[in-house]
Amino acid sequence: MNQLVAILITLFFLGLTISFTVTHKLKDRYAFLWLITAIAGVLSAACIPLLNRFALWLGIAYMPTFVFLVTIIFILALLVRQTMSLSNQSEKMKRLTQEFAVLEKKLLELQKSVEGRDSV
């Protein structure tokens, strides 16, 4: 029964991810990560006895502890990825701001030169 509930929850998550991707609420580059995560969730929910054996093989006596460990590692990896993306966007924003300032200065100089010619 617990395995059925886990499978239904992960299938719901997979359907939600696909829905967000189709309606473009989730960008394609992020959608791939979440689709892989949802598929891994469905597979792991379907293979709970196998996960129990694998956790025991690793020396983890209580399988939910193994699931939490994997989840925490995944969340940390996701946070690192998001931080890298944020840093990249911040650098792009800085570069665009500098380019805008240079272009604005050139425009003001051009306007002053045009105004100087008109007054003569």
Short mmCIF file of N, CA and C in Angstrom, two decimals:
data_model
loop_
_atom_site.label_atom_id
_atom_site.label_comp_id
_atom_site.label_asym_id
_atom_site.label_seq_id
_atom_site.Cartn_x
_atom_site.Cartn_y
_atom_site.Cartn_z
N MET A 1 0.83 -1.21 0.00
CA MET A 1 0.00 0.00 0.00
C MET A 1 0.86 1.26 0.00
N ASN A 2 1.91 1.29 0.84
CA ASN A 2 2.80 2.45 0.90
C ASN A 2 3.49 2.68 -0.44
N GLN A 3 3.86 1.56 -1.08
CA GLN A 3 4.54 1.66 -2.38
C GLN A 3 3.59 2.26 -3.42
N LEU A 4 2.33 1.88 -3.38
CA LEU A 4 1.33 2.42 -4.31
C LEU A 4 1.16 3.92 -4.10
N VAL A 5 1.09 4.35 -2.86
CA VAL A 5 0.96 5.78 -2.56
C VAL A 5 2.18 6.54 -3.07
N ALA A 6 3.38 5.99 -2.85
CA ALA A 6 4.61 6.63 -3.32
C ALA A 6 4.61 6.74 -4.84
N ILE A 7 4.19 5.69 -5.51
CA ILE A 7 4.14 5.72 -6.98
C ILE A 7 3.13 6.76 -7.46
N LEU A 8 1.96 6.83 -6.83
CA LEU A 8 0.95 7.81 -7.24
C LEU A 8 1.44 9.24 -7.03
N ILE A 9 2.10 9.49 -5.92
CA ILE A 9 2.62 10.84 -5.64
C ILE A 9 3.68 11.23 -6.67
N THR A 10 4.59 10.31 -6.97
CA THR A 10 5.64 10.64 -7.93
C THR A 10 5.08 10.76 -9.35
N LEU A 11 4.07 9.99 -9.68
CA LEU A 11 3.42 10.15 -10.99
C LEU A 11 2.71 11.50 -11.08
N PHE A 12 2.09 11.94 -9.99
CA PHE A 12 1.48 13.26 -9.94
C PHE A 12 2.54 14.33 -10.17
N PHE A 13 3.69 14.20 -9.52
CA PHE A 13 4.79 15.15 -9.70
C PHE A 13 5.28 15.15 -11.14
N LEU A 14 5.38 13.98 -11.74
CA LEU A 14 5.80 13.87 -13.14
C LEU A 14 4.78 14.56 -14.05
N GLY A 15 3.50 14.33 -13.81
CA GLY A 15 2.46 14.98 -14.60
C GLY A 15 2.47 16.49 -14.44
N LEU A 16 2.70 16.95 -13.23
CA LEU A 16 2.77 18.39 -12.96
C LEU A 16 3.96 19.00 -13.69
N THR A 17 5.09 18.32 -13.68
CA THR A 17 6.28 18.81 -14.37
C THR A 17 6.04 18.88 -15.87
N ILE A 18 5.43 17.86 -16.43
CA ILE A 18 5.12 17.86 -17.86
C ILE A 18 4.13 18.98 -18.19
N SER A 19 3.15 19.17 -17.34
CA SER A 19 2.17 20.24 -17.55
C SER A 19 2.84 21.61 -17.54
N PHE A 20 3.72 21.85 -16.58
CA PHE A 20 4.44 23.13 -16.51
C PHE A 20 5.34 23.33 -17.73
N THR A 21 5.90 22.25 -18.23
CA THR A 21 6.77 22.35 -19.41
C THR A 21 5.96 22.67 -20.65
N VAL A 22 4.83 22.00 -20.81
CA VAL A 22 3.99 22.20 -22.00
C VAL A 22 3.42 23.62 -22.02
N THR A 23 3.03 24.15 -20.87
CA THR A 23 2.45 25.50 -20.81
C THR A 23 3.53 26.58 -20.70
N HIS A 24 4.78 26.20 -20.81
CA HIS A 24 5.92 27.11 -20.78
C HIS A 24 6.04 27.89 -19.48
N LYS A 25 5.54 27.33 -18.39
CA LYS A 25 5.76 27.93 -17.07
C LYS A 25 7.12 27.52 -16.51
N LEU A 26 7.71 26.52 -17.14
CA LEU A 26 9.02 26.01 -16.73
C LEU A 26 9.89 26.00 -17.98
N LYS A 27 11.01 26.71 -17.90
CA LYS A 27 11.92 26.79 -19.05
C LYS A 27 12.48 25.41 -19.37
N ASP A 28 12.78 25.20 -20.65
CA ASP A 28 13.25 23.90 -21.10
C ASP A 28 14.53 23.44 -20.41
N ARG A 29 15.45 24.39 -20.16
CA ARG A 29 16.71 23.97 -19.55
C ARG A 29 16.52 23.50 -18.11
N TYR A 30 15.48 23.99 -17.43
CA TYR A 30 15.19 23.51 -16.08
C TYR A 30 14.25 22.32 -16.12
N ALA A 31 13.41 22.27 -17.12
CA ALA A 31 12.42 21.19 -17.24
C ALA A 31 13.11 19.84 -17.33
N PHE A 32 14.22 19.78 -18.06
CA PHE A 32 14.93 18.51 -18.21
C PHE A 32 15.35 17.97 -16.85
N LEU A 33 15.89 18.83 -16.00
CA LEU A 33 16.32 18.42 -14.67
C LEU A 33 15.14 17.89 -13.85
N TRP A 34 14.02 18.60 -13.90
CA TRP A 34 12.87 18.17 -13.12
C TRP A 34 12.20 16.92 -13.69
N LEU A 35 12.24 16.77 -15.01
CA LEU A 35 11.70 15.55 -15.61
C LEU A 35 12.54 14.34 -15.20
N ILE A 36 13.85 14.48 -15.23
CA ILE A 36 14.72 13.39 -14.79
C ILE A 36 14.48 13.08 -13.31
N THR A 37 14.30 14.12 -12.51
CA THR A 37 14.03 13.93 -11.08
C THR A 37 12.71 13.19 -10.88
N ALA A 38 11.68 13.58 -11.62
CA ALA A 38 10.38 12.93 -11.49
C ALA A 38 10.45 11.47 -11.93
N ILE A 39 11.15 11.21 -13.02
CA ILE A 39 11.29 9.83 -13.49
C ILE A 39 12.07 9.00 -12.48
N ALA A 40 13.12 9.58 -11.91
CA ALA A 40 13.89 8.87 -10.87
C ALA A 40 13.01 8.60 -9.65
N GLY A 41 12.13 9.54 -9.34
CA GLY A 41 11.20 9.33 -8.23
C GLY A 41 10.23 8.19 -8.48
N VAL A 42 9.71 8.13 -9.70
CA VAL A 42 8.80 7.04 -10.04
C VAL A 42 9.53 5.70 -9.98
N LEU A 43 10.73 5.66 -10.55
CA LEU A 43 11.50 4.41 -10.52
C LEU A 43 11.85 3.99 -9.11
N SER A 44 12.26 4.95 -8.28
CA SER A 44 12.62 4.59 -6.91
C SER A 44 11.40 4.17 -6.10
N ALA A 45 10.24 4.79 -6.37
CA ALA A 45 9.02 4.37 -5.68
C ALA A 45 8.61 2.97 -6.09
N ALA A 46 8.87 2.61 -7.34
CA ALA A 46 8.53 1.28 -7.83
C ALA A 46 9.51 0.22 -7.33
N CYS A 47 10.69 0.64 -6.94
CA CYS A 47 11.74 -0.31 -6.55
C CYS A 47 12.13 -0.16 -5.08
N ILE A 48 11.16 0.03 -4.20
CA ILE A 48 11.45 0.23 -2.78
C ILE A 48 12.21 -0.97 -2.19
N PRO A 49 11.86 -2.22 -2.49
CA PRO A 49 12.65 -3.33 -1.92
C PRO A 49 14.12 -3.31 -2.38
N LEU A 50 14.33 -2.92 -3.61
CA LEU A 50 15.69 -2.81 -4.12
C LEU A 50 16.45 -1.69 -3.41
N LEU A 51 15.76 -0.59 -3.13
CA LEU A 51 16.38 0.51 -2.37
C LEU A 51 16.73 0.06 -0.96
N ASN A 52 15.86 -0.77 -0.36
CA ASN A 52 16.16 -1.31 0.98
C ASN A 52 17.45 -2.11 0.96
N ARG A 53 17.59 -2.97 -0.03
CA ARG A 53 18.81 -3.80 -0.12
C ARG A 53 20.05 -2.94 -0.39
N PHE A 54 19.90 -1.94 -1.24
CA PHE A 54 21.02 -1.07 -1.55
C PHE A 54 21.45 -0.27 -0.32
N ALA A 55 20.47 0.23 0.45
CA ALA A 55 20.79 0.96 1.68
C ALA A 55 21.51 0.05 2.67
N LEU A 56 21.04 -1.19 2.81
CA LEU A 56 21.72 -2.13 3.70
C LEU A 56 23.13 -2.43 3.22
N TRP A 57 23.31 -2.53 1.91
CA TRP A 57 24.63 -2.79 1.35
C TRP A 57 25.59 -1.63 1.67
N LEU A 58 25.04 -0.39 1.70
CA LEU A 58 25.85 0.77 2.05
C LEU A 58 26.08 0.88 3.55
N GLY A 59 25.39 0.07 4.32
CA GLY A 59 25.54 0.11 5.78
C GLY A 59 24.52 1.00 6.46
N ILE A 60 23.48 1.37 5.74
CA ILE A 60 22.41 2.20 6.31
C ILE A 60 21.25 1.27 6.64
N ALA A 61 20.98 1.13 7.94
CA ALA A 61 20.00 0.14 8.38
C ALA A 61 18.56 0.58 8.12
N TYR A 62 18.30 1.87 8.09
CA TYR A 62 16.94 2.39 7.95
C TYR A 62 16.82 3.10 6.59
N MET A 63 16.10 2.51 5.65
CA MET A 63 16.04 2.99 4.27
C MET A 63 15.59 4.44 4.14
N PRO A 64 14.63 4.94 4.93
CA PRO A 64 14.27 6.36 4.80
C PRO A 64 15.45 7.30 5.07
N THR A 65 16.39 6.87 5.89
CA THR A 65 17.60 7.67 6.11
C THR A 65 18.38 7.79 4.81
N PHE A 66 18.46 6.72 4.05
CA PHE A 66 19.13 6.74 2.75
C PHE A 66 18.41 7.68 1.79
N VAL A 67 17.09 7.64 1.79
CA VAL A 67 16.30 8.52 0.92
C VAL A 67 16.55 9.98 1.29
N PHE A 68 16.57 10.28 2.58
CA PHE A 68 16.85 11.65 3.02
C PHE A 68 18.25 12.09 2.63
N LEU A 69 19.22 11.19 2.74
CA LEU A 69 20.59 11.50 2.35
C LEU A 69 20.66 11.84 0.86
N VAL A 70 20.06 11.03 0.04
CA VAL A 70 20.05 11.28 -1.40
C VAL A 70 19.32 12.59 -1.70
N THR A 71 18.22 12.84 -1.02
CA THR A 71 17.45 14.07 -1.22
C THR A 71 18.27 15.29 -0.84
N ILE A 72 18.96 15.24 0.28
CA ILE A 72 19.78 16.37 0.72
C ILE A 72 20.91 16.62 -0.28
N ILE A 73 21.54 15.57 -0.76
CA ILE A 73 22.61 15.73 -1.76
C ILE A 73 22.04 16.35 -3.03
N PHE A 74 20.87 15.91 -3.45
CA PHE A 74 20.24 16.48 -4.65
C PHE A 74 19.92 17.96 -4.44
N ILE A 75 19.37 18.30 -3.29
CA ILE A 75 19.03 19.70 -3.02
C ILE A 75 20.28 20.57 -3.00
N LEU A 76 21.35 20.07 -2.40
CA LEU A 76 22.61 20.82 -2.40
C LEU A 76 23.13 21.02 -3.82
N ALA A 77 23.06 19.99 -4.65
CA ALA A 77 23.51 20.12 -6.04
C ALA A 77 22.63 21.13 -6.79
N LEU A 78 21.34 21.10 -6.53
CA LEU A 78 20.43 22.05 -7.16
C LEU A 78 20.74 23.47 -6.72
N LEU A 79 21.04 23.65 -5.44
CA LEU A 79 21.39 24.98 -4.94
C LEU A 79 22.67 25.50 -5.57
N VAL A 80 23.65 24.62 -5.74
CA VAL A 80 24.89 25.03 -6.39
C VAL A 80 24.60 25.45 -7.83
N ARG A 81 23.79 24.68 -8.52
CA ARG A 81 23.44 25.00 -9.91
C ARG A 81 22.70 26.33 -10.00
N GLN A 82 21.77 26.57 -9.09
CA GLN A 82 21.02 27.83 -9.10
C GLN A 82 21.93 29.00 -8.75
N THR A 83 22.87 28.80 -7.84
CA THR A 83 23.81 29.84 -7.48
C THR A 83 24.70 30.18 -8.67
N MET A 84 25.14 29.17 -9.41
CA MET A 84 25.94 29.42 -10.60
C MET A 84 25.13 30.21 -11.63
N SER A 85 23.88 29.85 -11.82
CA SER A 85 23.01 30.56 -12.76
C SER A 85 22.80 32.00 -12.31
N LEU A 86 22.59 32.20 -11.02
CA LEU A 86 22.41 33.55 -10.48
C LEU A 86 23.66 34.39 -10.66
N SER A 87 24.83 33.80 -10.43
CA SER A 87 26.08 34.52 -10.62
C SER A 87 26.26 34.91 -12.08
N ASN A 88 25.93 34.00 -12.97
CA ASN A 88 26.03 34.27 -14.41
C ASN A 88 25.09 35.42 -14.80
N GLN A 89 23.85 35.38 -14.31
CA GLN A 89 22.89 36.44 -14.61
C GLN A 89 23.34 37.78 -14.03
N SER A 90 23.93 37.75 -12.85
CA SER A 90 24.44 38.98 -12.23
C SER A 90 25.56 39.58 -13.06
N GLU A 91 26.44 38.74 -13.57
CA GLU A 91 27.54 39.21 -14.42
C GLU A 91 27.00 39.81 -15.72
N LYS A 92 26.00 39.16 -16.30
CA LYS A 92 25.38 39.69 -17.53
C LYS A 92 24.72 41.04 -17.27
N MET A 93 24.05 41.15 -16.13
CA MET A 93 23.38 42.40 -15.78
C MET A 93 24.40 43.53 -15.59
N LYS A 94 25.51 43.22 -14.97
CA LYS A 94 26.57 44.21 -14.78
C LYS A 94 27.11 44.68 -16.13
N ARG A 95 27.38 43.71 -17.02
CA ARG A 95 27.90 44.05 -18.35
C ARG A 95 26.90 44.89 -19.14
N LEU A 96 25.62 44.54 -19.08
CA LEU A 96 24.60 45.30 -19.79
C LEU A 96 24.47 46.72 -19.23
N THR A 97 24.56 46.85 -17.93
CA THR A 97 24.48 48.18 -17.31
C THR A 97 25.65 49.04 -17.76
N GLN A 98 26.84 48.46 -17.81
CA GLN A 98 28.01 49.21 -18.26
C GLN A 98 27.87 49.61 -19.72
N GLU A 99 27.41 48.68 -20.56
CA GLU A 99 27.22 49.00 -21.98
C GLU A 99 26.16 50.08 -22.15
N PHE A 100 25.10 50.03 -21.36
CA PHE A 100 24.06 51.05 -21.43
C PHE A 100 24.62 52.41 -21.04
N ALA A 101 25.44 52.46 -20.01
CA ALA A 101 26.04 53.73 -19.58
C ALA A 101 26.93 54.31 -20.67
N VAL A 102 27.71 53.46 -21.32
CA VAL A 102 28.58 53.94 -22.40
C VAL A 102 27.73 54.48 -23.56
N LEU A 103 26.71 53.74 -23.95
CA LEU A 103 25.83 54.18 -25.03
C LEU A 103 25.09 55.47 -24.68
N GLU A 104 24.67 55.59 -23.44
CA GLU A 104 23.98 56.80 -23.00
C GLU A 104 24.92 58.01 -23.07
N LYS A 105 26.16 57.82 -22.66
CA LYS A 105 27.15 58.90 -22.73
C LYS A 105 27.38 59.32 -24.18
N LYS A 106 27.53 58.34 -25.08
CA LYS A 106 27.72 58.65 -26.50
C LYS A 106 26.51 59.39 -27.06
N LEU A 107 25.32 59.00 -26.66
CA LEU A 107 24.10 59.66 -27.13
C LEU A 107 24.06 61.11 -26.66
N LEU A 108 24.40 61.34 -25.40
CA LEU A 108 24.41 62.72 -24.89
C LEU A 108 25.44 63.56 -25.62
N GLU A 109 26.61 63.00 -25.88
CA GLU A 109 27.65 63.73 -26.63
C GLU A 109 27.16 64.04 -28.04
N LEU A 110 26.49 63.10 -28.67
CA LEU A 110 25.95 63.30 -30.01
C LEU A 110 24.89 64.38 -30.01
N GLN A 111 24.02 64.37 -29.00
CA GLN A 111 22.97 65.39 -28.90
C GLN A 111 23.58 66.78 -28.71
N LYS A 112 24.63 66.87 -27.90
CA LYS A 112 25.29 68.16 -27.67
C LYS A 112 25.95 68.66 -28.95
N SER A 113 26.55 67.74 -29.72
CA SER A 113 27.19 68.18 -30.96
C SER A 113 26.16 68.62 -31.99
N VAL A 114 25.00 67.97 -32.03
CA VAL A 114 23.93 68.36 -32.94
C VAL A 114 23.35 69.71 -32.52
N GLU A 115 23.17 69.91 -31.22
CA GLU A 115 22.67 71.19 -30.72
C GLU A 115 23.65 72.31 -30.98
N GLY A 116 24.95 72.01 -30.91
CA GLY A 116 25.99 73.02 -31.18
C GLY A 116 25.97 73.45 -32.64
N ARG A 117 25.72 72.52 -33.55
CA ARG A 117 25.65 72.84 -34.97
C ARG A 117 24.38 73.63 -35.30
N ASP A 118 23.29 73.31 -34.62
CA ASP A 118 22.02 74.00 -34.88
C ASP A 118 22.07 75.45 -34.43
N SER A 119 22.80 75.75 -33.37
CA SER A 119 22.82 77.12 -32.84
C SER A 119 23.75 78.02 -33.66
N VAL A 120 24.64 77.43 -34.47
CA VAL A 120 25.58 78.23 -35.26
C VAL A 120 24.95 78.69 -36.54
#
